[in-house]
Coordinates of C-alpha atoms and ligand atoms in Angstrom, one line a residue:
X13 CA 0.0 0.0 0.0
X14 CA 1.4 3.3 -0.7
X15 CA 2.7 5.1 2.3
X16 CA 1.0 8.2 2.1
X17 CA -2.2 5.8 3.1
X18 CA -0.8 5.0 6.0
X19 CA 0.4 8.7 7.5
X20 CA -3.1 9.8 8.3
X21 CA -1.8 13.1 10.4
X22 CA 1.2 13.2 8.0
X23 CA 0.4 16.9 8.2
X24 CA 1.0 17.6 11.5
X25 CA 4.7 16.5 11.2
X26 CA 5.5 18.6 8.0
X27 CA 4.0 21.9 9.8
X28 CA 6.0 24.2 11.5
X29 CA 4.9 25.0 14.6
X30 CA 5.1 28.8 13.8
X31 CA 2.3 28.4 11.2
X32 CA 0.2 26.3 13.3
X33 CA -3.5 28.1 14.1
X34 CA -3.7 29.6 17.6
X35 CA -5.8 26.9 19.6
X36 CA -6.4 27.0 23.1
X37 CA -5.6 23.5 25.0
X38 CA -6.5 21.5 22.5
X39 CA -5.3 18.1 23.2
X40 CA -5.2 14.3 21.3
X41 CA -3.8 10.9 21.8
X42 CA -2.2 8.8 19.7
X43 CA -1.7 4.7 19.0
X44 CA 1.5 4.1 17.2
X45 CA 1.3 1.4 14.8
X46 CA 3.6 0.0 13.0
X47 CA 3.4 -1.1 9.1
X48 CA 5.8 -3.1 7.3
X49 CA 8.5 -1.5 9.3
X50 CA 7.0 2.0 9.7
X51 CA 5.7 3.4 12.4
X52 CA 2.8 6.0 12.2
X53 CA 0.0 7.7 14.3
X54 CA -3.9 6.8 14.5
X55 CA -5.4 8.7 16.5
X56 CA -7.1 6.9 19.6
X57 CA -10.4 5.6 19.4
X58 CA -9.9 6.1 15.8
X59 CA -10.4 2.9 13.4
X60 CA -7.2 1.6 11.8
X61 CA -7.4 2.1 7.9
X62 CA -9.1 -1.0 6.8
X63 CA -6.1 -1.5 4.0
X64 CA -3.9 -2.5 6.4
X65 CA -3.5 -6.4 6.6
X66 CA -4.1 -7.2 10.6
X67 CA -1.1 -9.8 10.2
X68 CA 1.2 -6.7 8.5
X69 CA 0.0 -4.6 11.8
X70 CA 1.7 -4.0 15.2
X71 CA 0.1 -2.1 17.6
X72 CA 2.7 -0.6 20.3
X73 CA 1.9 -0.1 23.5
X74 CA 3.4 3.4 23.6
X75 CA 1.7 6.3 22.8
X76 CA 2.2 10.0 21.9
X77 CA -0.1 13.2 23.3
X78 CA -0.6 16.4 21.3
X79 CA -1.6 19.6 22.9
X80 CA -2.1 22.7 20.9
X81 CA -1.7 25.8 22.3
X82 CA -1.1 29.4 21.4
X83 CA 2.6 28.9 22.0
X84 CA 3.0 26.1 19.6
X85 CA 2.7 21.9 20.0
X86 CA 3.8 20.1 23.0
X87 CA 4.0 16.2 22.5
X88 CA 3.8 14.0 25.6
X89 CA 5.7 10.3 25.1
X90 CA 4.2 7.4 27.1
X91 CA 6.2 4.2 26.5
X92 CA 6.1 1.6 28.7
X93 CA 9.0 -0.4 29.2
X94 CA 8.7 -4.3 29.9
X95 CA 11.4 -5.9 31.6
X96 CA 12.1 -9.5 31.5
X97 CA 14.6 -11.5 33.7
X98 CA 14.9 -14.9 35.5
X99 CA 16.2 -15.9 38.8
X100 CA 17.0 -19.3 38.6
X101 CA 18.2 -22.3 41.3
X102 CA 20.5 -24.5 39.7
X103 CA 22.5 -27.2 41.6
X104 CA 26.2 -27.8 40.5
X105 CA 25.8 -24.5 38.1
X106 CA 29.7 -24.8 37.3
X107 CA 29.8 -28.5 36.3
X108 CA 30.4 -28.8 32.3
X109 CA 27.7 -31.2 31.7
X110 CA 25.2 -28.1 33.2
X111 CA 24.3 -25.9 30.7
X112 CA 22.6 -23.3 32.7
X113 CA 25.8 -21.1 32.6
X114 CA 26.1 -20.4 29.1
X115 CA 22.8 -20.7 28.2
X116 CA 20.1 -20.1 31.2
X117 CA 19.1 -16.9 30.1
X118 CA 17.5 -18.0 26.7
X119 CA 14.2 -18.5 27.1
X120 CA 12.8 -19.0 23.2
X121 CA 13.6 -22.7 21.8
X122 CA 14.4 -21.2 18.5
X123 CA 16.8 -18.6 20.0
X124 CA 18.4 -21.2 22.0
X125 CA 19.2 -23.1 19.0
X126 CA 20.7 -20.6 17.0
X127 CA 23.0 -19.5 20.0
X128 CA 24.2 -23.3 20.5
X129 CA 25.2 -23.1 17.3
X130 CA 27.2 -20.5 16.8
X131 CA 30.6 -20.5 18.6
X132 CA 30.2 -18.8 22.0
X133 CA 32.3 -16.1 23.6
X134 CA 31.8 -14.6 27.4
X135 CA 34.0 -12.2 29.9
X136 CA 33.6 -12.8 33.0
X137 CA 34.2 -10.5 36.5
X138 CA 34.7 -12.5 39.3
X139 CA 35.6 -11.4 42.8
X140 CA 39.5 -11.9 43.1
X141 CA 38.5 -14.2 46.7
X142 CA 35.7 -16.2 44.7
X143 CA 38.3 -16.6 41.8
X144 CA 41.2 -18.2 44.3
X145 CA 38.3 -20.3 45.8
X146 CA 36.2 -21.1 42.1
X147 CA 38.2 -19.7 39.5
X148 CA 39.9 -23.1 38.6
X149 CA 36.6 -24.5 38.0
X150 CA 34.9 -21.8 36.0
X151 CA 38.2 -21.9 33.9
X152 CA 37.3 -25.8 33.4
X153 CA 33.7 -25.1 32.6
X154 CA 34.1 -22.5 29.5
X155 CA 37.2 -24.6 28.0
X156 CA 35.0 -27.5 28.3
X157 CA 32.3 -26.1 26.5
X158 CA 34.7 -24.8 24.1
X159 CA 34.2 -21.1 24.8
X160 CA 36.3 -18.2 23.9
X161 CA 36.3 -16.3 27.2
X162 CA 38.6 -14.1 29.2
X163 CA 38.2 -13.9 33.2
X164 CA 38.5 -10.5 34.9
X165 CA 39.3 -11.0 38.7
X166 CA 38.7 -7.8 40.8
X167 CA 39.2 -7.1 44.2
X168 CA 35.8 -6.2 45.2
X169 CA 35.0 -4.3 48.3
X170 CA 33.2 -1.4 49.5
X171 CA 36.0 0.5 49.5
X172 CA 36.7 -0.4 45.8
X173 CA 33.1 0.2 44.9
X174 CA 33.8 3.0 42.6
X175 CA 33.1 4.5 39.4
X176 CA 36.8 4.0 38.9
X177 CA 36.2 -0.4 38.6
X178 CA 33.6 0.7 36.5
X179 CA 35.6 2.2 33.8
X180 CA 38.0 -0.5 34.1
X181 CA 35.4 -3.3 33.3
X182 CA 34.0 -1.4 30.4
X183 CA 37.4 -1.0 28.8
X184 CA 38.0 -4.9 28.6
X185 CA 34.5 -5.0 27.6
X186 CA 35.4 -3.0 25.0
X187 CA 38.8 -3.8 24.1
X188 CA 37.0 -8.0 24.2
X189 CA 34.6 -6.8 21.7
X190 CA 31.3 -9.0 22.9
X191 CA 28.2 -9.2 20.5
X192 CA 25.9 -6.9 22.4
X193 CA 23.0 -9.1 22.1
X194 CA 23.8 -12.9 22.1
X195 CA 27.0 -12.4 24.5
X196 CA 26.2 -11.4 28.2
X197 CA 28.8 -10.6 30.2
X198 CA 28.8 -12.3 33.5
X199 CA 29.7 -11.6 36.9
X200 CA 30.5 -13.9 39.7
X201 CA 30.9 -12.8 43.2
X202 CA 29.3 -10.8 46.5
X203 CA 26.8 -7.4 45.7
X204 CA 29.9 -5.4 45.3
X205 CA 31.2 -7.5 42.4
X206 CA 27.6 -7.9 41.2
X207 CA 26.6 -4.2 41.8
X208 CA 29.6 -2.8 40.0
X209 CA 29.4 -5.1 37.1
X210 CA 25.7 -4.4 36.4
X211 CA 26.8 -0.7 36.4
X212 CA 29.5 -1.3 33.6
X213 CA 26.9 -3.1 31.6
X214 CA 24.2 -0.9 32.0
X215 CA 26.5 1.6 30.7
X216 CA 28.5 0.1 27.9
X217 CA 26.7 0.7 24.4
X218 CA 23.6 2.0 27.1
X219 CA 22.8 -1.7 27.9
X220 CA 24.3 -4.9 27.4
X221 CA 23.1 -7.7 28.9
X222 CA 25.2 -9.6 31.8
X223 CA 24.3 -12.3 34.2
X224 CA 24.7 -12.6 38.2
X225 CA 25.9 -15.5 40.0
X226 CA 25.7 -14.6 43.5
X227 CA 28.6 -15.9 45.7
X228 CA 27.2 -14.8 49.4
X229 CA 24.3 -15.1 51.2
X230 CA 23.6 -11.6 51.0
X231 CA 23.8 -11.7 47.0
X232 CA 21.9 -15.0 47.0
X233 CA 18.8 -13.7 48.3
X234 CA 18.8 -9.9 48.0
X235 CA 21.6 -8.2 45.7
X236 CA 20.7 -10.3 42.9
X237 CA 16.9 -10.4 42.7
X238 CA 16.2 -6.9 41.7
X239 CA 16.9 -4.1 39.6
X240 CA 19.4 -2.2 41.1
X241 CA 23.0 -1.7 40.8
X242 CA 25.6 1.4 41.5
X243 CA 28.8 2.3 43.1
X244 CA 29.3 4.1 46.0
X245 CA 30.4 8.4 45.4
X246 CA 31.4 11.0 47.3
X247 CA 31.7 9.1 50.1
X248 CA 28.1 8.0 49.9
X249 CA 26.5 4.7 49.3
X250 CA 25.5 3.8 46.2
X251 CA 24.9 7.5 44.9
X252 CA 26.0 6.3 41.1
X253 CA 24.0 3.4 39.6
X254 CA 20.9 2.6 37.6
X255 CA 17.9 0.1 37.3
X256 CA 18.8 -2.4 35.0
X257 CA 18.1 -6.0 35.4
X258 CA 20.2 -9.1 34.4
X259 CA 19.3 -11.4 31.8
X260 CA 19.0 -13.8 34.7
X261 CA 20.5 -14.9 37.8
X262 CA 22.0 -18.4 39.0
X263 CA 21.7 -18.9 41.9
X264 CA 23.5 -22.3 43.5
X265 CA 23.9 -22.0 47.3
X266 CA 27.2 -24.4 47.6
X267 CA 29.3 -21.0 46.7
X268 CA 27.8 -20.1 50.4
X269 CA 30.0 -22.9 51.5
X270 CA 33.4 -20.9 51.7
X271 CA 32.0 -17.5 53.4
X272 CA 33.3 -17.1 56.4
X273 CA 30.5 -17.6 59.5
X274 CA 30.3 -13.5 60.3
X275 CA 29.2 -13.3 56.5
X276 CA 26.7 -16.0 56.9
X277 CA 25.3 -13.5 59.5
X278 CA 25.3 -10.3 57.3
X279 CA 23.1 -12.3 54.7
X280 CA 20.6 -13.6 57.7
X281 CA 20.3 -10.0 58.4
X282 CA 18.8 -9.4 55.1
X283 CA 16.5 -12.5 55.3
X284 CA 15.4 -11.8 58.7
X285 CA 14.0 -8.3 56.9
X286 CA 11.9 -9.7 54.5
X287 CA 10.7 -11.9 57.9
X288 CA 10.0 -9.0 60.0
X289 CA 8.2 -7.2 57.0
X290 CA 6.1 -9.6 56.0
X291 CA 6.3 -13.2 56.6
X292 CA 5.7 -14.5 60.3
X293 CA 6.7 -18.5 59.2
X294 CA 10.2 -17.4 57.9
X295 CA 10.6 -15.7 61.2
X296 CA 9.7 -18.7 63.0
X297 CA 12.3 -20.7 60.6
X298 CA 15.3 -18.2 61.7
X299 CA 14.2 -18.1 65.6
X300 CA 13.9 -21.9 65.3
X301 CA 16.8 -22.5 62.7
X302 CA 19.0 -19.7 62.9
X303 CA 21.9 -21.4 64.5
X304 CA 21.3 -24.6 62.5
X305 CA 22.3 -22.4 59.4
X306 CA 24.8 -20.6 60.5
X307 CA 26.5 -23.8 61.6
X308 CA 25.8 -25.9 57.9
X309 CA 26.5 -22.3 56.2
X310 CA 22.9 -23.3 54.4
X311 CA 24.4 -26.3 52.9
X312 CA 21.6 -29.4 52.6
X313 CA 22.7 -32.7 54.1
X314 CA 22.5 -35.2 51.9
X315 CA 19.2 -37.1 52.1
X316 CA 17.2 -33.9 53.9
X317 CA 14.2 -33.6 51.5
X318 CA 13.0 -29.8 50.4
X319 CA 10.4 -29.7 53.0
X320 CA 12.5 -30.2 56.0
X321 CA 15.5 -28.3 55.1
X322 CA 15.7 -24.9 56.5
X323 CA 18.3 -23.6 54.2
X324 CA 15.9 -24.0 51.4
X325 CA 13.1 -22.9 52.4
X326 CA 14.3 -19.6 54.0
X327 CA 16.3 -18.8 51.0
X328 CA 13.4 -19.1 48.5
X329 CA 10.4 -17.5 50.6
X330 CA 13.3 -14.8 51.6
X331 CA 13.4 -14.2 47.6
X332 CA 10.0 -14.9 46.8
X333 CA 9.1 -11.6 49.3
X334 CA 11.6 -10.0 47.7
X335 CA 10.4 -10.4 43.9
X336 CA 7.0 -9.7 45.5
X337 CA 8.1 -6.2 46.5
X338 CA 10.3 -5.6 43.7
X339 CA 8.8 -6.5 40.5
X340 CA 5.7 -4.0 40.3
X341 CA 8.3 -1.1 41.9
X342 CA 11.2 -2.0 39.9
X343 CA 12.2 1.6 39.0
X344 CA 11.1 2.2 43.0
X345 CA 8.6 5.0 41.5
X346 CA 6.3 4.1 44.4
X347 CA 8.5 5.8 47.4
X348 CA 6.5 3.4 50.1
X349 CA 8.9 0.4 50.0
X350 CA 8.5 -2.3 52.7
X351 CA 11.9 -3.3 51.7
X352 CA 13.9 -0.1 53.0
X353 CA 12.9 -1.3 56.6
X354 CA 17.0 -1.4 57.3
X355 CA 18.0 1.1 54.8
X356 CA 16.9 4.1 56.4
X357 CA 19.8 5.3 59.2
X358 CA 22.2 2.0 57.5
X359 CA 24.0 4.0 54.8
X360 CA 25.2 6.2 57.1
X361 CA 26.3 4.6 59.3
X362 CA 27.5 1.7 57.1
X363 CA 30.2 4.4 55.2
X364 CA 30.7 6.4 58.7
X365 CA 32.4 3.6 60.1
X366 CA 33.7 1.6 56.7
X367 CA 35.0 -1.0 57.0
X368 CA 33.3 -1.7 60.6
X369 CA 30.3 -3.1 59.9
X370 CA 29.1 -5.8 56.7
X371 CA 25.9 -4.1 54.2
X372 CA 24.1 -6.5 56.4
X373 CA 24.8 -5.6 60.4
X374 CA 24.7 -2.1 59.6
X375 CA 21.1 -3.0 58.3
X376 CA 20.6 -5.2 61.1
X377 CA 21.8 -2.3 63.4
X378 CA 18.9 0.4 62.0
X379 CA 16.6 -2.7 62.0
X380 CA 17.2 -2.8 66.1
X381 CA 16.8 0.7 66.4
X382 CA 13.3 0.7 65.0
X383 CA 12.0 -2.0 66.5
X384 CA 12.3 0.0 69.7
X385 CA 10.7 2.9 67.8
X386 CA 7.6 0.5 66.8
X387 CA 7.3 -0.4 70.7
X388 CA 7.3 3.3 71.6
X389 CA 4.8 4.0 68.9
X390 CA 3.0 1.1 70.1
X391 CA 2.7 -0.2 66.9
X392 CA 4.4 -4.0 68.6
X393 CA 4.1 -5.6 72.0
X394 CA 7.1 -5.9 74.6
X395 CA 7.1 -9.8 73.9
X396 CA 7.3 -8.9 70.2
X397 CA 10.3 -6.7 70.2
X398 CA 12.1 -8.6 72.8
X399 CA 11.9 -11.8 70.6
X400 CA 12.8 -9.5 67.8
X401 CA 16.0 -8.6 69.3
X402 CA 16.6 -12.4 70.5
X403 CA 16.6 -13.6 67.0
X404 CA 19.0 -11.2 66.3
X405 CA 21.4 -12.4 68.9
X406 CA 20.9 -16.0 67.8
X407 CA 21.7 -14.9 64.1
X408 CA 25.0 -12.9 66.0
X409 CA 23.8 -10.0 64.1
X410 CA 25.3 -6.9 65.9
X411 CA 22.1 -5.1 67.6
X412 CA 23.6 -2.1 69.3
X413 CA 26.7 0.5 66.9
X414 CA 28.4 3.1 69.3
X415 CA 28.4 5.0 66.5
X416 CA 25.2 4.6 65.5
X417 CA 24.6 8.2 67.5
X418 CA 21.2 10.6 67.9
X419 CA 23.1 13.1 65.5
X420 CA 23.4 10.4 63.1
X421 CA 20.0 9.1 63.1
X422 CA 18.4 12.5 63.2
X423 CA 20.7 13.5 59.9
X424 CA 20.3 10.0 58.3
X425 CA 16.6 10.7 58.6
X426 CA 16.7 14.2 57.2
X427 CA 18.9 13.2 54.1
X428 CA 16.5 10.3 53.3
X429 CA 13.5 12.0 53.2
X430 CA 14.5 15.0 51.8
X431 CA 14.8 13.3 48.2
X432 CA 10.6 12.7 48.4
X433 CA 9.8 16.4 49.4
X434 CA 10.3 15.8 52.9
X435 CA 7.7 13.5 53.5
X436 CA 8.5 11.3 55.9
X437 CA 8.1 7.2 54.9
X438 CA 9.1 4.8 57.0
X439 CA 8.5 1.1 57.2
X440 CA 8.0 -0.2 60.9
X441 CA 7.0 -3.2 61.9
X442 CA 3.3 -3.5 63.2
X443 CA 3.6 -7.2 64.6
X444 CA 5.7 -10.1 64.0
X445 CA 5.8 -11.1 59.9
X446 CA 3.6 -7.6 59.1
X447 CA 4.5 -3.9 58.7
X448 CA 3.5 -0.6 57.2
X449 CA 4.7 3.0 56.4
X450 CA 4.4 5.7 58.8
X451 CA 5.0 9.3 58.3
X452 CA 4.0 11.0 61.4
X453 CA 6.5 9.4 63.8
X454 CA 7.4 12.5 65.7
X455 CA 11.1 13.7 66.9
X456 CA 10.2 12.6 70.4
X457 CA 9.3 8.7 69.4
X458 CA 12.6 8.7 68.1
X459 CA 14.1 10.3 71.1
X460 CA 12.3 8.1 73.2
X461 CA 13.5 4.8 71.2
X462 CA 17.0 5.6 71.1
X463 CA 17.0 6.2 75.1
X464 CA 15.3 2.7 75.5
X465 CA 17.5 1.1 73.0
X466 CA 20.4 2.2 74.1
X467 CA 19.4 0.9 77.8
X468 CA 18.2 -2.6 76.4
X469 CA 20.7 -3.3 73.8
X470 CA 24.0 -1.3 74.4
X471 CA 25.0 -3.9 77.2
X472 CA 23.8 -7.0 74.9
X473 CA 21.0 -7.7 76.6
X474 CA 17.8 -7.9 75.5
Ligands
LIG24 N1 21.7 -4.1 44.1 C1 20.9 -4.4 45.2 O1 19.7 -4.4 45.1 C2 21.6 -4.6 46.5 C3 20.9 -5.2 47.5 C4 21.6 -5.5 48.7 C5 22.9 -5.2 48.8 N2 23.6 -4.7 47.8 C6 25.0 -4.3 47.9 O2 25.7 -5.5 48.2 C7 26.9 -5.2 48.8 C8 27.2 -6.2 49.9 O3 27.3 -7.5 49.3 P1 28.0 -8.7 50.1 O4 27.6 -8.8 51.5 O5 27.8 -9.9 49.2 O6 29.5 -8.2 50.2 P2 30.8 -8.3 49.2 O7 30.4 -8.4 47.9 O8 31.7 -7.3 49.7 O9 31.4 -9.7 49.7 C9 31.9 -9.9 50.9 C10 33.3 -10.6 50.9 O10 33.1 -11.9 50.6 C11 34.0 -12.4 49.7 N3 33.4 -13.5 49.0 C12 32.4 -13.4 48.1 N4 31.9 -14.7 47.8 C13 32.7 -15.6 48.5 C14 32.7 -17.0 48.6 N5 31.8 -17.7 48.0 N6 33.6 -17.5 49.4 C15 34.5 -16.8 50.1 N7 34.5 -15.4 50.1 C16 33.6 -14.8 49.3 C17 34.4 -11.2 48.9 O11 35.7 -11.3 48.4 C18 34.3 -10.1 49.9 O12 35.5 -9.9 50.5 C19 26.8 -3.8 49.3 O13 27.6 -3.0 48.6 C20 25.3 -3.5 49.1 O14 25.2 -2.1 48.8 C21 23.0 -4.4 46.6

């Protein structure tokens, strides 16, 4: 069909906007629809011309608003972006025969089967600890798949969590010359490595995909399941970063195995979150378990089946919360987020006393604090915060920070909430496994809470 068919406000677009006629608010809305690879404008509620084949047709999602006015045209884009990613167990994720590495990420049969036949090429970033402990293995894996790949070990910390790593990892992305689409780059270690490395990607040629395998507990369950990645600037955390998912994520919990017991902690911090906020049973799993897990570092004894195995069942219905919370927020436009209970006076303190305190105690230190801020608000019972605060101990997660002082708290407070007009938002627990988001807790509720927390926790009792 000849194009001019198909442009039925073709007119619009060729007229300057000085010439237009003087129109007070006039406003439309347009479909975009797309013709033998050309995209054009029906206006909605408007049929589409009946000479368009329906199989020739694709209707976007997007849309495009037009409001006239005496000052000229103003269009209004509305495109809704759909992301896509998997988080995936896989057992023995670096044995040869498991192709869940190289391939996991492919959803489409047909796309799968062009991939496998092409020869395959990867870089990988692995955490310079995770590469003494794994790196001989992941070496064996792509040679035995006959991969052309290059490993990238890094020494990733908080302290290294820079812009600087960044720029390094995009070079060799560079300089390794991937094919942006069929090629992810993948990154193997704790949420610094993965962090860092889904900034580099997110960045190189705007977006290029790149996979997470999650070597801590912490990772396993939290830094890997969402959007978000970034690098810590100007001395704050995570100020640099973006939203971009992975492809996917593998997760295989026997990389837990090596993390030393304090780290095992930090992660059951982040768990115990997702318990507090919404999920009474996994509380009862860590109260009942806690020790259990930090002793078999949440690896499953052989012959333990999936319902009686603690390490299995906390990590998934800690990451099925998680995906709950995340996925209709991804881009955290809705500013109420259950899952900043933790986050709100941590960040601070985490970088004021760096290298102190793990992502996780830090977290667990703010969480501590505002359980005694729910009790003084009244929002939990004494029995509730005091078992609150013995699950911590039993996870020997830190509940008391000298340093976590009233200055601090009050500034940490300030800074957060400054960034959504100074309203106030923040998630407090309103009984064991269910919360909500309060923004009238006054100066002297805090007050109050610190006093009584720092009676009831500085001397580690409960
Ligand atoms: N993107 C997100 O949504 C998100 C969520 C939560 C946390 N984070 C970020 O994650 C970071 C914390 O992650 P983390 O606790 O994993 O810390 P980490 O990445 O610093 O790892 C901790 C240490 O463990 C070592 N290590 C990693 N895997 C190991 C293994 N299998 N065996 C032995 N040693 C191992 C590392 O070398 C490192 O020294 C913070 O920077 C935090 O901001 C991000």
């Amino acid at each position: 069909m000849p194009a001019g068919e198909i442009y039925p406000v073709a007119p619009v677009r060729e007229t300057s906007m000085s010439e237009l006629p003087c129109v007070h608010g006039k406003q439309k809305e347009y479909q975009l629809i797309q013709v033998k690879n050309t995209w054009c404008r029906v206006e909605s509620g408007h049929e589409i011309p009946c000479t368009w084949e329906e199989d020739q047709i694709v209707v976007s999602q997007a849309k495009i608003g037009e409001k006239t006015s005496n000052s000229g045209i103003s269009w209004t884009v509305q495109a809704p972006i759909v992301f896509r990613y998997k988080v995936v167990e896989s057992q023995n994720l670096l044995d040869p025969c498991n192709p869940t590495l190289l391939y996991g990420h492919v959803s489409d049969p047909q796309e799968l089967e062009t991939y496998q036949k092409k020869p395959q090429k990867r870089l990988i970033v692995i955490d310079a600890t995770v590469d003494k402990f794994y790196g001989y293995k992941v070496r064996k894996y792509f040679e035995a798949n006959n991969v052309n790949y290059k490993i990238l070990p890094f020494i990733t910390t908080e302290e290294t969590k820079s812009m600087e790593l960044v720029m390094s990892i995009v070079e060799e992305v560079h300089k390794f010359s991937l094919d942006r689409r069929t090629e992810p780059i993948i990154a193997i270690g704790g949420g610094v490595c993965l962090d860092i490395v889904g900034l580099a990607a997110s960045l190189y040629r705007r977006r290029t995909p790149y996979i997470r395998v999650p070597t801590t507990l912490l990772s396993y369950v939290d830094a890997s399941v969402g959007a978000k990645n970034g690098v810590n600037f100007c001395n704050c955390k995570n100020k640099l970063g973006s939203y971009t998912p992975p492809a996917a994520t593998f997760l295989d919990r026997s990389f837990i195995q090596t993390i030393p017991r304090r780290q095992i902690s930090n992660g059951l911090g982040e768990i115990l979150k997702m318990a507090l906020m919404k999920h009474k049973e996994l509380f009862e799993l860590l109260e009942l378990h806690g020790k259990h897990l930090l002793d078999t570092k949440f690896q499953t004894r052989i012959g333990v089946t999936s319902r009686g195995d603690p390490a299995l069942q906390t990590t998934r219905i800690a990451i099925e919360t998680m995906l709950e919370e995340l996925a209709p927020n991804l881009w955290e436009d809705d500013l109420d987020r259950l899952v900043d209970y933790g986050h709100v006076v941590s960040p601070e303190l985490e970088m004021k006393v760096l290298p102190a305190l793990m992502h996780g105690e830090a977290v667990n230190t703010d969480m501590a604090f505002m359980t005694h801020v729910s009790y003084v608000r009244g929002l939990i019972t004494l029995e509730e915060k005091d078992r609150t605060i013995q699950c911590m101990r039993g996870l020997e997660l830190p509940v008391w920070h000298k340093d976590c002082t009233m200055p601090l708290i009050k500034k940490a407070l300030a800074e957060r909430f400054k960034h959504s007009g100074g309203k106030m938002r923040l998630p407090l627990p309103t009984g064991l496994g269910t919360a909500e988001i309060f923004n009238d807790v006054t100066d002297g509720t805090i007050e109050a809470a610190y006093k009584m927390w720092e009676e009831k926790c500085r001397d580690n009792t409960p």
